[in-house]
Amino acid sequence: MTATPDLRPWVQALIFCATEPITVEQIESCLRETLDVPDLTATQILATLDALDEEFAATGMAFRVRAVAGGYQLLTEPAYQAVVEALIKQKSRRRLSTSMLETLAIIAYKQPITKTAVEQIRGVGCDYAVQKLLEKELIELRGKAETVGRPVLYGTTARFLHGFGLIALRDLPQLRDVAADEDAPPATASGRGSDELNPTE
């Protein structure tokens, strides 16, 4: 039986280069394609991810391995938030307007929801905001409502989770927490606390 090589450098290379959270299944597929690892298991990959995270923590690296949106990703430690935010602010083309942020927040908390319902909550039209959020793949169509006219329903995407560093929708801040900390900017994939979203393009 061939001994399984140290998977850490290989897995590290994959999560470093992945532009979106990479799943255990994707890691396993890549490793099987390039290494002689016939007995490779998902358990070994998970153990390798844990080992990498512990290694990064022990050596004082600026990032950690975190579970995000059904996969794994390197996320910057909160201590380095300020310098990362400085870089994000330079990328103004990726910035979401106040209108888009408000629309996205309503969809995130109320999904699936129609555009009309979003407009009723905001008190203004949101055609442009919805269109731009669709283009950025932060929201998607979720079928049609069982009401007169069968209006389209909208919901958030895995890219939304990725952009805000969330594992699942249940990790969204509770509305009472948002109200108590309304001046705190939203999270980014590089760490909590930016006033901009930085989705991967």
mmCIF file of N, CA and C in Angstrom, residues 51-184:
data_model
loop_
_atom_site.group_PDB
_atom_site.id
_atom_site.type_symbol
_atom_site.label_atom_id
_atom_site.label_comp_id
_atom_site.label_asym_id
_atom_site.label_seq_id
_atom_site.Cartn_x
_atom_site.Cartn_y
_atom_site.Cartn_z
ATOM 1 N N ALA A 51 -5.138 20.831 10.361
ATOM 2 C CA ALA A 51 -3.703 20.923 10.630
ATOM 3 C C ALA A 51 -3.121 22.219 10.068
ATOM 4 N N LEU A 52 -3.571 22.604 8.882
ATOM 5 C CA LEU A 52 -3.101 23.855 8.287
ATOM 6 C C LEU A 52 -3.520 25.050 9.139
ATOM 7 N N ASP A 53 -4.765 25.034 9.596
ATOM 8 C CA ASP A 53 -5.254 26.137 10.418
ATOM 9 C C ASP A 53 -4.444 26.255 11.704
ATOM 10 N N GLU A 54 -4.154 25.121 12.326
ATOM 11 C CA GLU A 54 -3.354 25.125 13.555
ATOM 12 C C GLU A 54 -1.933 25.617 13.279
ATOM 13 N N GLU A 55 -1.391 25.215 12.135
ATOM 14 C CA GLU A 55 -0.034 25.638 11.761
ATOM 15 C C GLU A 55 0.020 27.146 11.536
ATOM 16 N N PHE A 56 -0.979 27.679 10.845
ATOM 17 C CA PHE A 56 -1.022 29.121 10.601
ATOM 18 C C PHE A 56 -1.121 29.891 11.917
ATOM 19 N N ALA A 57 -1.941 29.383 12.834
ATOM 20 C CA ALA A 57 -2.112 30.047 14.130
ATOM 21 C C ALA A 57 -0.821 30.002 14.938
ATOM 22 N N ALA A 58 -0.155 28.852 14.919
ATOM 23 C CA ALA A 58 1.058 28.673 15.720
ATOM 24 C C ALA A 58 2.218 29.514 15.212
ATOM 25 N N THR A 59 2.237 29.779 13.909
ATOM 26 C CA THR A 59 3.352 30.530 13.321
ATOM 27 C C THR A 59 3.037 32.015 13.138
ATOM 28 N N GLY A 60 1.874 32.454 13.631
ATOM 29 C CA GLY A 60 1.527 33.870 13.566
ATOM 30 C C GLY A 60 1.192 34.384 12.182
ATOM 31 N N MET A 61 0.682 33.512 11.320
ATOM 32 C CA MET A 61 0.309 33.959 9.979
ATOM 33 C C MET A 61 -0.884 34.904 10.049
ATOM 34 N N ALA A 62 -1.062 35.707 9.016
ATOM 35 C CA ALA A 62 -2.124 36.717 9.001
ATOM 36 C C ALA A 62 -3.469 36.160 8.564
ATOM 37 N N PHE A 63 -3.516 34.889 8.216
ATOM 38 C CA PHE A 63 -4.770 34.315 7.752
ATOM 39 C C PHE A 63 -5.009 32.959 8.401
ATOM 40 N N ARG A 64 -6.254 32.502 8.332
ATOM 41 C CA ARG A 64 -6.650 31.215 8.889
ATOM 42 C C ARG A 64 -7.534 30.490 7.885
ATOM 43 N N VAL A 65 -7.659 29.182 8.051
ATOM 44 C CA VAL A 65 -8.557 28.385 7.221
ATOM 45 C C VAL A 65 -9.938 28.420 7.872
ATOM 46 N N ARG A 66 -10.934 28.846 7.114
ATOM 47 C CA ARG A 66 -12.279 28.963 7.666
ATOM 48 C C ARG A 66 -13.307 28.324 6.729
ATOM 49 N N ALA A 67 -14.335 27.712 7.337
ATOM 50 C CA ALA A 67 -15.450 27.156 6.571
ATOM 51 C C ALA A 67 -16.369 28.302 6.163
ATOM 52 N N VAL A 68 -16.603 28.420 4.857
ATOM 53 C CA VAL A 68 -17.430 29.510 4.333
ATOM 54 C C VAL A 68 -18.293 28.984 3.192
ATOM 55 N N ALA A 69 -19.593 29.204 3.275
ATOM 56 C CA ALA A 69 -20.518 28.900 2.171
ATOM 57 C C ALA A 69 -20.352 27.485 1.627
ATOM 58 N N GLY A 70 -20.206 26.522 2.512
ATOM 59 C CA GLY A 70 -20.116 25.131 2.095
ATOM 60 C C GLY A 70 -18.741 24.674 1.662
ATOM 61 N N GLY A 71 -17.748 25.544 1.742
ATOM 62 C CA GLY A 71 -16.388 25.172 1.365
ATOM 63 C C GLY A 71 -15.392 25.740 2.354
ATOM 64 N N TYR A 72 -14.132 25.838 1.920
ATOM 65 C CA TYR A 72 -13.071 26.354 2.792
ATOM 66 C C TYR A 72 -12.307 27.449 2.073
ATOM 67 N N GLN A 73 -11.838 28.413 2.862
ATOM 68 C CA GLN A 73 -11.207 29.602 2.297
ATOM 69 C C GLN A 73 -10.204 30.162 3.298
ATOM 70 N N LEU A 74 -9.181 30.835 2.766
ATOM 71 C CA LEU A 74 -8.249 31.554 3.629
ATOM 72 C C LEU A 74 -8.834 32.929 3.922
ATOM 73 N N LEU A 75 -9.031 33.237 5.202
ATOM 74 C CA LEU A 75 -9.563 34.537 5.598
ATOM 75 C C LEU A 75 -8.547 35.269 6.460
ATOM 76 N N THR A 76 -8.453 36.560 6.256
ATOM 77 C CA THR A 76 -7.511 37.376 7.016
ATOM 78 C C THR A 76 -7.950 37.500 8.469
ATOM 79 N N GLU A 77 -7.000 37.453 9.379
ATOM 80 C CA GLU A 77 -7.285 37.624 10.794
ATOM 81 C C GLU A 77 -7.790 39.054 11.054
ATOM 82 N N PRO A 78 -8.726 39.210 11.998
ATOM 83 C CA PRO A 78 -9.277 40.542 12.305
ATOM 84 C C PRO A 78 -8.217 41.583 12.659
ATOM 85 N N ALA A 79 -7.091 41.151 13.216
ATOM 86 C CA ALA A 79 -6.043 42.100 13.610
ATOM 87 C C ALA A 79 -5.496 42.873 12.411
ATOM 88 N N TYR A 80 -5.644 42.303 11.216
ATOM 89 C CA TYR A 80 -5.111 42.945 10.014
ATOM 90 C C TYR A 80 -6.220 43.589 9.188
ATOM 91 N N GLN A 81 -7.364 43.784 9.812
ATOM 92 C CA GLN A 81 -8.536 44.326 9.145
ATOM 93 C C GLN A 81 -8.276 45.688 8.514
ATOM 94 N N ALA A 82 -7.597 46.572 9.234
ATOM 95 C CA ALA A 82 -7.404 47.944 8.750
ATOM 96 C C ALA A 82 -6.622 47.992 7.443
ATOM 97 N N VAL A 83 -5.548 47.228 7.350
ATOM 98 C CA VAL A 83 -4.728 47.281 6.142
ATOM 99 C C VAL A 83 -5.466 46.654 4.963
ATOM 100 N N VAL A 84 -6.268 45.629 5.240
ATOM 101 C CA VAL A 84 -7.057 45.015 4.174
ATOM 102 C C VAL A 84 -8.130 45.988 3.687
ATOM 103 N N GLU A 85 -8.755 46.695 4.622
ATOM 104 C CA GLU A 85 -9.770 47.678 4.248
ATOM 105 C C GLU A 85 -9.174 48.783 3.380
ATOM 106 N N ALA A 86 -7.925 49.145 3.653
ATOM 107 C CA ALA A 86 -7.267 50.178 2.847
ATOM 108 C C ALA A 86 -7.168 49.736 1.394
ATOM 109 N N LEU A 87 -6.879 48.451 1.191
ATOM 110 C CA LEU A 87 -6.802 47.922 -0.167
ATOM 111 C C LEU A 87 -8.179 47.882 -0.808
ATOM 112 N N ILE A 88 -9.167 47.448 -0.044
ATOM 113 C CA ILE A 88 -10.526 47.354 -0.575
ATOM 114 C C ILE A 88 -11.038 48.719 -1.019
ATOM 115 N N LYS A 89 -10.724 49.743 -0.243
ATOM 116 C CA LYS A 89 -11.203 51.083 -0.566
ATOM 117 C C LYS A 89 -10.596 51.609 -1.860
ATOM 118 N N GLN A 90 -9.435 51.072 -2.243
ATOM 119 C CA GLN A 90 -8.807 51.481 -3.496
ATOM 120 C C GLN A 90 -9.543 50.896 -4.700
ATOM 121 N N LYS A 91 -10.317 49.854 -4.439
ATOM 122 C CA LYS A 91 -11.023 49.170 -5.522
ATOM 123 C C LYS A 91 -12.465 49.665 -5.568
ATOM 124 N N SER A 92 -12.613 50.935 -5.836
ATOM 125 C CA SER A 92 -13.935 51.554 -5.765
ATOM 126 C C SER A 92 -14.920 50.984 -6.778
ATOM 127 N N ARG A 93 -14.436 50.397 -7.857
ATOM 128 C CA ARG A 93 -15.345 49.862 -8.863
ATOM 129 C C ARG A 93 -16.153 48.700 -8.323
ATOM 130 N N ARG A 94 -15.668 48.101 -7.229
ATOM 131 C CA ARG A 94 -16.398 46.983 -6.651
ATOM 132 C C ARG A 94 -17.381 47.433 -5.570
ATOM 133 N N ARG A 95 -17.411 48.699 -5.300
ATOM 134 C CA ARG A 95 -18.201 49.196 -4.182
ATOM 135 C C ARG A 95 -19.695 49.108 -4.474
ATOM 136 N N LEU A 96 -20.465 48.782 -3.447
ATOM 137 C CA LEU A 96 -21.911 48.765 -3.563
ATOM 138 C C LEU A 96 -22.456 50.094 -3.054
ATOM 139 N N SER A 97 -23.396 50.655 -3.798
ATOM 140 C CA SER A 97 -24.019 51.900 -3.378
ATOM 141 C C SER A 97 -24.918 51.648 -2.170
ATOM 142 N N THR A 98 -25.317 52.737 -1.524
ATOM 143 C CA THR A 98 -26.233 52.621 -0.390
ATOM 144 C C THR A 98 -27.528 51.946 -0.814
ATOM 145 N N SER A 99 -28.015 52.297 -1.989
ATOM 146 C CA SER A 99 -29.243 51.700 -2.512
ATOM 147 C C SER A 99 -29.099 50.191 -2.679
ATOM 148 N N MET A 100 -27.968 49.761 -3.235
ATOM 149 C CA MET A 100 -27.751 48.327 -3.429
ATOM 150 C C MET A 100 -27.592 47.601 -2.101
ATOM 151 N N LEU A 101 -26.883 48.230 -1.153
ATOM 152 C CA LEU A 101 -26.707 47.610 0.161
ATOM 153 C C LEU A 101 -28.039 47.455 0.880
ATOM 154 N N GLU A 102 -28.884 48.486 0.811
ATOM 155 C CA GLU A 102 -30.190 48.409 1.463
ATOM 156 C C GLU A 102 -31.045 47.322 0.827
ATOM 157 N N THR A 103 -31.037 47.275 -0.499
ATOM 158 C CA THR A 103 -31.815 46.266 -1.213
ATOM 159 C C THR A 103 -31.308 44.868 -0.894
ATOM 160 N N LEU A 104 -29.989 44.707 -0.890
ATOM 161 C CA LEU A 104 -29.393 43.409 -0.591
ATOM 162 C C LEU A 104 -29.725 42.964 0.830
ATOM 163 N N ALA A 105 -29.688 43.889 1.770
ATOM 164 C CA ALA A 105 -29.989 43.551 3.162
ATOM 165 C C ALA A 105 -31.427 43.072 3.308
ATOM 166 N N ILE A 106 -32.354 43.753 2.649
ATOM 167 C CA ILE A 106 -33.762 43.354 2.728
ATOM 168 C C ILE A 106 -33.959 41.970 2.131
ATOM 169 N N ILE A 107 -33.349 41.726 0.982
ATOM 170 C CA ILE A 107 -33.472 40.415 0.346
ATOM 171 C C ILE A 107 -32.860 39.334 1.224
ATOM 172 N N ALA A 108 -31.710 39.624 1.821
ATOM 173 C CA ALA A 108 -31.031 38.634 2.663
ATOM 174 C C ALA A 108 -31.896 38.217 3.849
ATOM 175 N N TYR A 109 -32.539 39.180 4.485
ATOM 176 C CA TYR A 109 -33.325 38.886 5.688
ATOM 177 C C TYR A 109 -34.749 38.417 5.388
ATOM 178 N N LYS A 110 -35.302 38.794 4.229
ATOM 179 C CA LYS A 110 -36.703 38.494 3.940
ATOM 180 C C LYS A 110 -36.892 37.445 2.844
ATOM 181 N N GLN A 111 -35.812 36.916 2.289
ATOM 182 C CA GLN A 111 -35.930 36.005 1.151
ATOM 183 C C GLN A 111 -36.727 34.732 1.470
ATOM 184 N N PRO A 112 -37.380 34.185 0.415
ATOM 185 C CA PRO A 112 -37.536 34.761 -0.924
ATOM 186 C C PRO A 112 -38.548 35.902 -0.893
ATOM 187 N N ILE A 113 -38.267 36.920 -1.671
ATOM 188 C CA ILE A 113 -39.084 38.134 -1.621
ATOM 189 C C ILE A 113 -39.196 38.730 -3.017
ATOM 190 N N THR A 114 -40.330 39.368 -3.298
ATOM 191 C CA THR A 114 -40.528 40.012 -4.594
ATOM 192 C C THR A 114 -39.934 41.417 -4.587
ATOM 193 N N LYS A 115 -39.694 41.924 -5.794
ATOM 194 C CA LYS A 115 -39.152 43.283 -5.914
ATOM 195 C C LYS A 115 -40.149 44.301 -5.359
ATOM 196 N N THR A 116 -41.427 44.063 -5.591
ATOM 197 C CA THR A 116 -42.449 44.978 -5.074
ATOM 198 C C THR A 116 -42.410 45.048 -3.552
ATOM 199 N N ALA A 117 -42.220 43.899 -2.918
ATOM 200 C CA ALA A 117 -42.150 43.867 -1.454
ATOM 201 C C ALA A 117 -40.917 44.621 -0.958
ATOM 202 N N VAL A 118 -39.806 44.478 -1.677
ATOM 203 C CA VAL A 118 -38.591 45.214 -1.308
ATOM 204 C C VAL A 118 -38.847 46.713 -1.410
ATOM 205 N N GLU A 119 -39.509 47.121 -2.486
ATOM 206 C CA GLU A 119 -39.793 48.546 -2.699
ATOM 207 C C GLU A 119 -40.739 49.093 -1.631
ATOM 208 N N GLN A 120 -41.670 48.254 -1.179
ATOM 209 C CA GLN A 120 -42.583 48.692 -0.122
ATOM 210 C C GLN A 120 -41.830 48.931 1.182
ATOM 211 N N ILE A 121 -40.835 48.093 1.446
ATOM 212 C CA ILE A 121 -40.040 48.254 2.667
ATOM 213 C C ILE A 121 -39.140 49.487 2.565
ATOM 214 N N ARG A 122 -38.496 49.670 1.400
ATOM 215 C CA ARG A 122 -37.581 50.792 1.218
ATOM 216 C C ARG A 122 -38.310 52.109 0.983
ATOM 217 N N GLY A 123 -39.502 52.019 0.405
ATOM 218 C CA GLY A 123 -40.249 53.237 0.115
ATOM 219 C C GLY A 123 -39.875 53.895 -1.190
ATOM 220 N N VAL A 124 -38.989 53.259 -1.956
ATOM 221 C CA VAL A 124 -38.568 53.779 -3.266
ATOM 222 C C VAL A 124 -38.380 52.609 -4.219
ATOM 223 N N GLY A 125 -38.308 52.917 -5.511
ATOM 224 C CA GLY A 125 -38.077 51.880 -6.501
ATOM 225 C C GLY A 125 -36.688 51.279 -6.381
ATOM 226 N N CYS A 126 -36.527 50.038 -6.838
ATOM 227 C CA CYS A 126 -35.210 49.386 -6.719
ATOM 228 C C CYS A 126 -34.843 48.592 -7.968
ATOM 229 N N ASP A 127 -35.404 48.988 -9.123
ATOM 230 C CA ASP A 127 -35.098 48.287 -10.372
ATOM 231 C C ASP A 127 -33.597 48.238 -10.639
ATOM 232 N N TYR A 128 -32.946 49.404 -10.537
ATOM 233 C CA TYR A 128 -31.511 49.478 -10.836
ATOM 234 C C TYR A 128 -30.709 48.644 -9.843
ATOM 235 N N ALA A 129 -31.038 48.763 -8.557
ATOM 236 C CA ALA A 129 -30.295 48.028 -7.529
ATOM 237 C C ALA A 129 -30.417 46.528 -7.739
ATOM 238 N N VAL A 130 -31.625 46.062 -8.026
ATOM 239 C CA VAL A 130 -31.836 44.630 -8.252
ATOM 240 C C VAL A 130 -31.052 44.164 -9.472
ATOM 241 N N GLN A 131 -31.080 44.949 -10.547
ATOM 242 C CA GLN A 131 -30.357 44.575 -11.759
ATOM 243 C C GLN A 131 -28.857 44.473 -11.504
ATOM 244 N N LYS A 132 -28.293 45.446 -10.778
ATOM 245 C CA LYS A 132 -26.855 45.427 -10.497
ATOM 246 C C LYS A 132 -26.493 44.264 -9.575
ATOM 247 N N LEU A 133 -27.341 43.951 -8.613
ATOM 248 C CA LEU A 133 -27.073 42.826 -7.709
ATOM 249 C C LEU A 133 -27.125 41.504 -8.461
ATOM 250 N N LEU A 134 -28.019 41.418 -9.443
ATOM 251 C CA LEU A 134 -28.068 40.221 -10.292
ATOM 252 C C LEU A 134 -26.792 40.111 -11.120
ATOM 253 N N GLU A 135 -26.341 41.244 -11.676
ATOM 254 C CA GLU A 135 -25.118 41.245 -12.480
ATOM 255 C C GLU A 135 -23.907 40.834 -11.651
ATOM 256 N N LYS A 136 -23.884 41.249 -10.390
ATOM 257 C CA LYS A 136 -22.774 40.906 -9.506
ATOM 258 C C LYS A 136 -22.929 39.510 -8.903
ATOM 259 N N GLU A 137 -24.028 38.833 -9.259
ATOM 260 C CA GLU A 137 -24.308 37.473 -8.796
ATOM 261 C C GLU A 137 -24.411 37.388 -7.270
ATOM 262 N N LEU A 138 -24.912 38.458 -6.670
ATOM 263 C CA LEU A 138 -25.138 38.461 -5.225
ATOM 264 C C LEU A 138 -26.556 38.032 -4.888
ATOM 265 N N ILE A 139 -27.467 38.151 -5.864
ATOM 266 C CA ILE A 139 -28.822 37.639 -5.712
ATOM 267 C C ILE A 139 -29.174 36.828 -6.947
ATOM 268 N N GLU A 140 -30.237 36.032 -6.840
ATOM 269 C CA GLU A 140 -30.660 35.193 -7.951
ATOM 270 C C GLU A 140 -32.177 35.032 -7.920
ATOM 271 N N LEU A 141 -32.739 34.544 -9.023
ATOM 272 C CA LEU A 141 -34.169 34.287 -9.093
ATOM 273 C C LEU A 141 -34.486 33.026 -8.301
ATOM 274 N N ARG A 142 -35.572 33.055 -7.562
ATOM 275 C CA ARG A 142 -35.987 31.917 -6.742
ATOM 276 C C ARG A 142 -37.401 31.472 -7.085
ATOM 277 N N GLY A 143 -37.752 31.479 -8.353
ATOM 278 C CA GLY A 143 -39.081 31.072 -8.752
ATOM 279 C C GLY A 143 -40.052 32.236 -8.753
ATOM 280 N N LYS A 144 -41.353 31.901 -8.653
ATOM 281 C CA LYS A 144 -42.381 32.937 -8.684
ATOM 282 C C LYS A 144 -43.344 32.777 -7.515
ATOM 283 N N ALA A 145 -43.848 33.907 -7.037
ATOM 284 C CA ALA A 145 -44.767 33.895 -5.904
ATOM 285 C C ALA A 145 -46.141 33.390 -6.337
ATOM 286 N N GLU A 146 -46.826 32.730 -5.424
ATOM 287 C CA GLU A 146 -48.167 32.223 -5.707
ATOM 288 C C GLU A 146 -49.202 33.313 -5.432
ATOM 289 N N THR A 147 -49.021 34.445 -6.080
ATOM 290 C CA THR A 147 -49.944 35.568 -5.938
ATOM 291 C C THR A 147 -50.321 36.073 -7.319
ATOM 292 N N VAL A 148 -51.222 37.021 -7.373
ATOM 293 C CA VAL A 148 -51.688 37.564 -8.647
ATOM 294 C C VAL A 148 -50.512 38.083 -9.472
ATOM 295 N N GLY A 149 -50.435 37.631 -10.715
ATOM 296 C CA GLY A 149 -49.365 38.064 -11.597
ATOM 297 C C GLY A 149 -48.104 37.237 -11.495
ATOM 298 N N ARG A 150 -48.031 36.339 -10.492
ATOM 299 C CA ARG A 150 -46.860 35.477 -10.287
ATOM 300 C C ARG A 150 -45.553 36.265 -10.377
ATOM 301 N N PRO A 151 -45.344 37.263 -9.503
ATOM 302 C CA PRO A 151 -44.094 38.039 -9.551
ATOM 303 C C PRO A 151 -42.887 37.189 -9.190
ATOM 304 N N VAL A 152 -41.732 37.574 -9.706
ATOM 305 C CA VAL A 152 -40.483 36.850 -9.464
ATOM 306 C C VAL A 152 -40.040 37.022 -8.014
ATOM 307 N N LEU A 153 -39.527 35.933 -7.447
ATOM 308 C CA LEU A 153 -38.961 35.962 -6.099
ATOM 309 C C LEU A 153 -37.441 36.025 -6.195
ATOM 310 N N TYR A 154 -36.818 36.745 -5.262
ATOM 311 C CA TYR A 154 -35.364 36.874 -5.244
ATOM 312 C C TYR A 154 -34.796 36.347 -3.926
ATOM 313 N N GLY A 155 -33.570 35.821 -4.015
ATOM 314 C CA GLY A 155 -32.855 35.375 -2.825
ATOM 315 C C GLY A 155 -31.368 35.589 -3.034
ATOM 316 N N THR A 156 -30.594 35.434 -1.987
ATOM 317 C CA THR A 156 -29.145 35.629 -2.089
ATOM 318 C C THR A 156 -28.456 34.367 -2.602
ATOM 319 N N THR A 157 -27.210 34.520 -2.996
ATOM 320 C CA THR A 157 -26.436 33.438 -3.598
ATOM 321 C C THR A 157 -25.284 32.999 -2.699
ATOM 322 N N ALA A 158 -24.608 31.938 -3.131
ATOM 323 C CA ALA A 158 -23.400 31.501 -2.426
ATOM 324 C C ALA A 158 -22.331 32.587 -2.495
ATOM 325 N N ARG A 159 -22.338 33.359 -3.569
ATOM 326 C CA ARG A 159 -21.364 34.443 -3.698
ATOM 327 C C ARG A 159 -21.607 35.525 -2.644
ATOM 328 N N PHE A 160 -22.862 35.735 -2.297
ATOM 329 C CA PHE A 160 -23.190 36.671 -1.215
ATOM 330 C C PHE A 160 -22.581 36.175 0.091
ATOM 331 N N LEU A 161 -22.767 34.880 0.395
ATOM 332 C CA LEU A 161 -22.183 34.311 1.613
ATOM 333 C C LEU A 161 -20.670 34.480 1.597
ATOM 334 N N HIS A 162 -20.071 34.165 0.456
ATOM 335 C CA HIS A 162 -18.620 34.286 0.307
ATOM 336 C C HIS A 162 -18.167 35.722 0.551
ATOM 337 N N GLY A 163 -18.854 36.670 -0.076
ATOM 338 C CA GLY A 163 -18.447 38.062 0.026
ATOM 339 C C GLY A 163 -18.498 38.609 1.440
ATOM 340 N N PHE A 164 -19.443 38.094 2.238
ATOM 341 C CA PHE A 164 -19.581 38.579 3.607
ATOM 342 C C PHE A 164 -18.983 37.627 4.631
ATOM 343 N N GLY A 165 -18.261 36.591 4.164
ATOM 344 C CA GLY A 165 -17.593 35.685 5.085
ATOM 345 C C GLY A 165 -18.552 34.873 5.940
ATOM 346 N N LEU A 166 -19.701 34.484 5.371
ATOM 347 C CA LEU A 166 -20.703 33.716 6.106
ATOM 348 C C LEU A 166 -20.698 32.261 5.672
ATOM 349 N N ILE A 167 -20.970 31.367 6.608
ATOM 350 C CA ILE A 167 -21.099 29.952 6.268
ATOM 351 C C ILE A 167 -22.490 29.686 5.715
ATOM 352 N N ALA A 168 -23.496 30.245 6.352
ATOM 353 C CA ALA A 168 -24.887 30.058 5.954
ATOM 354 C C ALA A 168 -25.690 31.285 6.360
ATOM 355 N N LEU A 169 -26.924 31.367 5.884
ATOM 356 C CA LEU A 169 -27.763 32.522 6.202
ATOM 357 C C LEU A 169 -28.023 32.651 7.695
ATOM 358 N N ARG A 170 -27.998 31.537 8.400
ATOM 359 C CA ARG A 170 -28.220 31.602 9.850
ATOM 360 C C ARG A 170 -27.128 32.411 10.557
ATOM 361 N N ASP A 171 -26.012 32.656 9.864
ATOM 362 C CA ASP A 171 -24.919 33.425 10.467
ATOM 363 C C ASP A 171 -25.083 34.930 10.275
ATOM 364 N N LEU A 172 -26.145 35.343 9.589
ATOM 365 C CA LEU A 172 -26.421 36.779 9.480
ATOM 366 C C LEU A 172 -26.651 37.358 10.873
ATOM 367 N N PRO A 173 -26.200 38.576 11.125
ATOM 368 C CA PRO A 173 -26.460 39.195 12.434
ATOM 369 C C PRO A 173 -27.960 39.282 12.689
ATOM 370 N N GLN A 174 -28.369 39.054 13.929
ATOM 371 C CA GLN A 174 -29.774 39.237 14.276
ATOM 372 C C GLN A 174 -30.126 40.710 14.119
ATOM 373 N N LEU A 175 -31.340 40.980 13.721
ATOM 374 C CA LEU A 175 -31.736 42.367 13.476
ATOM 375 C C LEU A 175 -31.569 43.235 14.708
ATOM 376 N N ARG A 176 -31.789 42.671 15.888
ATOM 377 C CA ARG A 176 -31.601 43.461 17.109
ATOM 378 C C ARG A 176 -30.131 43.814 17.304
ATOM 379 N N ASP A 177 -29.219 42.914 16.832
ATOM 380 C CA ASP A 177 -27.793 43.200 16.936
ATOM 381 C C ASP A 177 -27.402 44.314 15.976
ATOM 382 N N VAL A 178 -28.022 44.302 14.800
ATOM 383 C CA VAL A 178 -27.740 45.339 13.811
ATOM 384 C C VAL A 178 -28.196 46.691 14.337
ATOM 385 N N ALA A 179 -29.380 46.709 14.952
ATOM 386 C CA ALA A 179 -29.905 47.960 15.483
ATOM 387 C C ALA A 179 -29.029 48.495 16.605
ATOM 388 N N ALA A 180 -28.474 47.591 17.405
ATOM 389 C CA ALA A 180 -27.642 48.011 18.530
ATOM 390 C C ALA A 180 -26.281 48.497 18.076
ATOM 391 N N ASP A 181 -25.891 48.092 16.857
ATOM 392 C CA ASP A 181 -24.562 48.450 16.368
ATOM 393 C C ASP A 181 -24.681 48.991 14.950
ATOM 394 N N GLU A 182 -25.629 49.904 14.741
ATOM 395 C CA GLU A 182 -25.960 50.348 13.394
ATOM 396 C C GLU A 182 -24.838 51.090 12.711
ATOM 397 N N ASP A 183 -23.863 51.570 13.470
ATOM 398 C CA ASP A 183 -22.749 52.276 12.851
ATOM 399 C C ASP A 183 -21.649 51.335 12.403
ATOM 400 N N ALA A 184 -21.741 50.060 12.777
ATOM 401 C CA ALA A 184 -20.696 49.110 12.410
ATOM 402 C C ALA A 184 -20.857 48.724 10.955
#
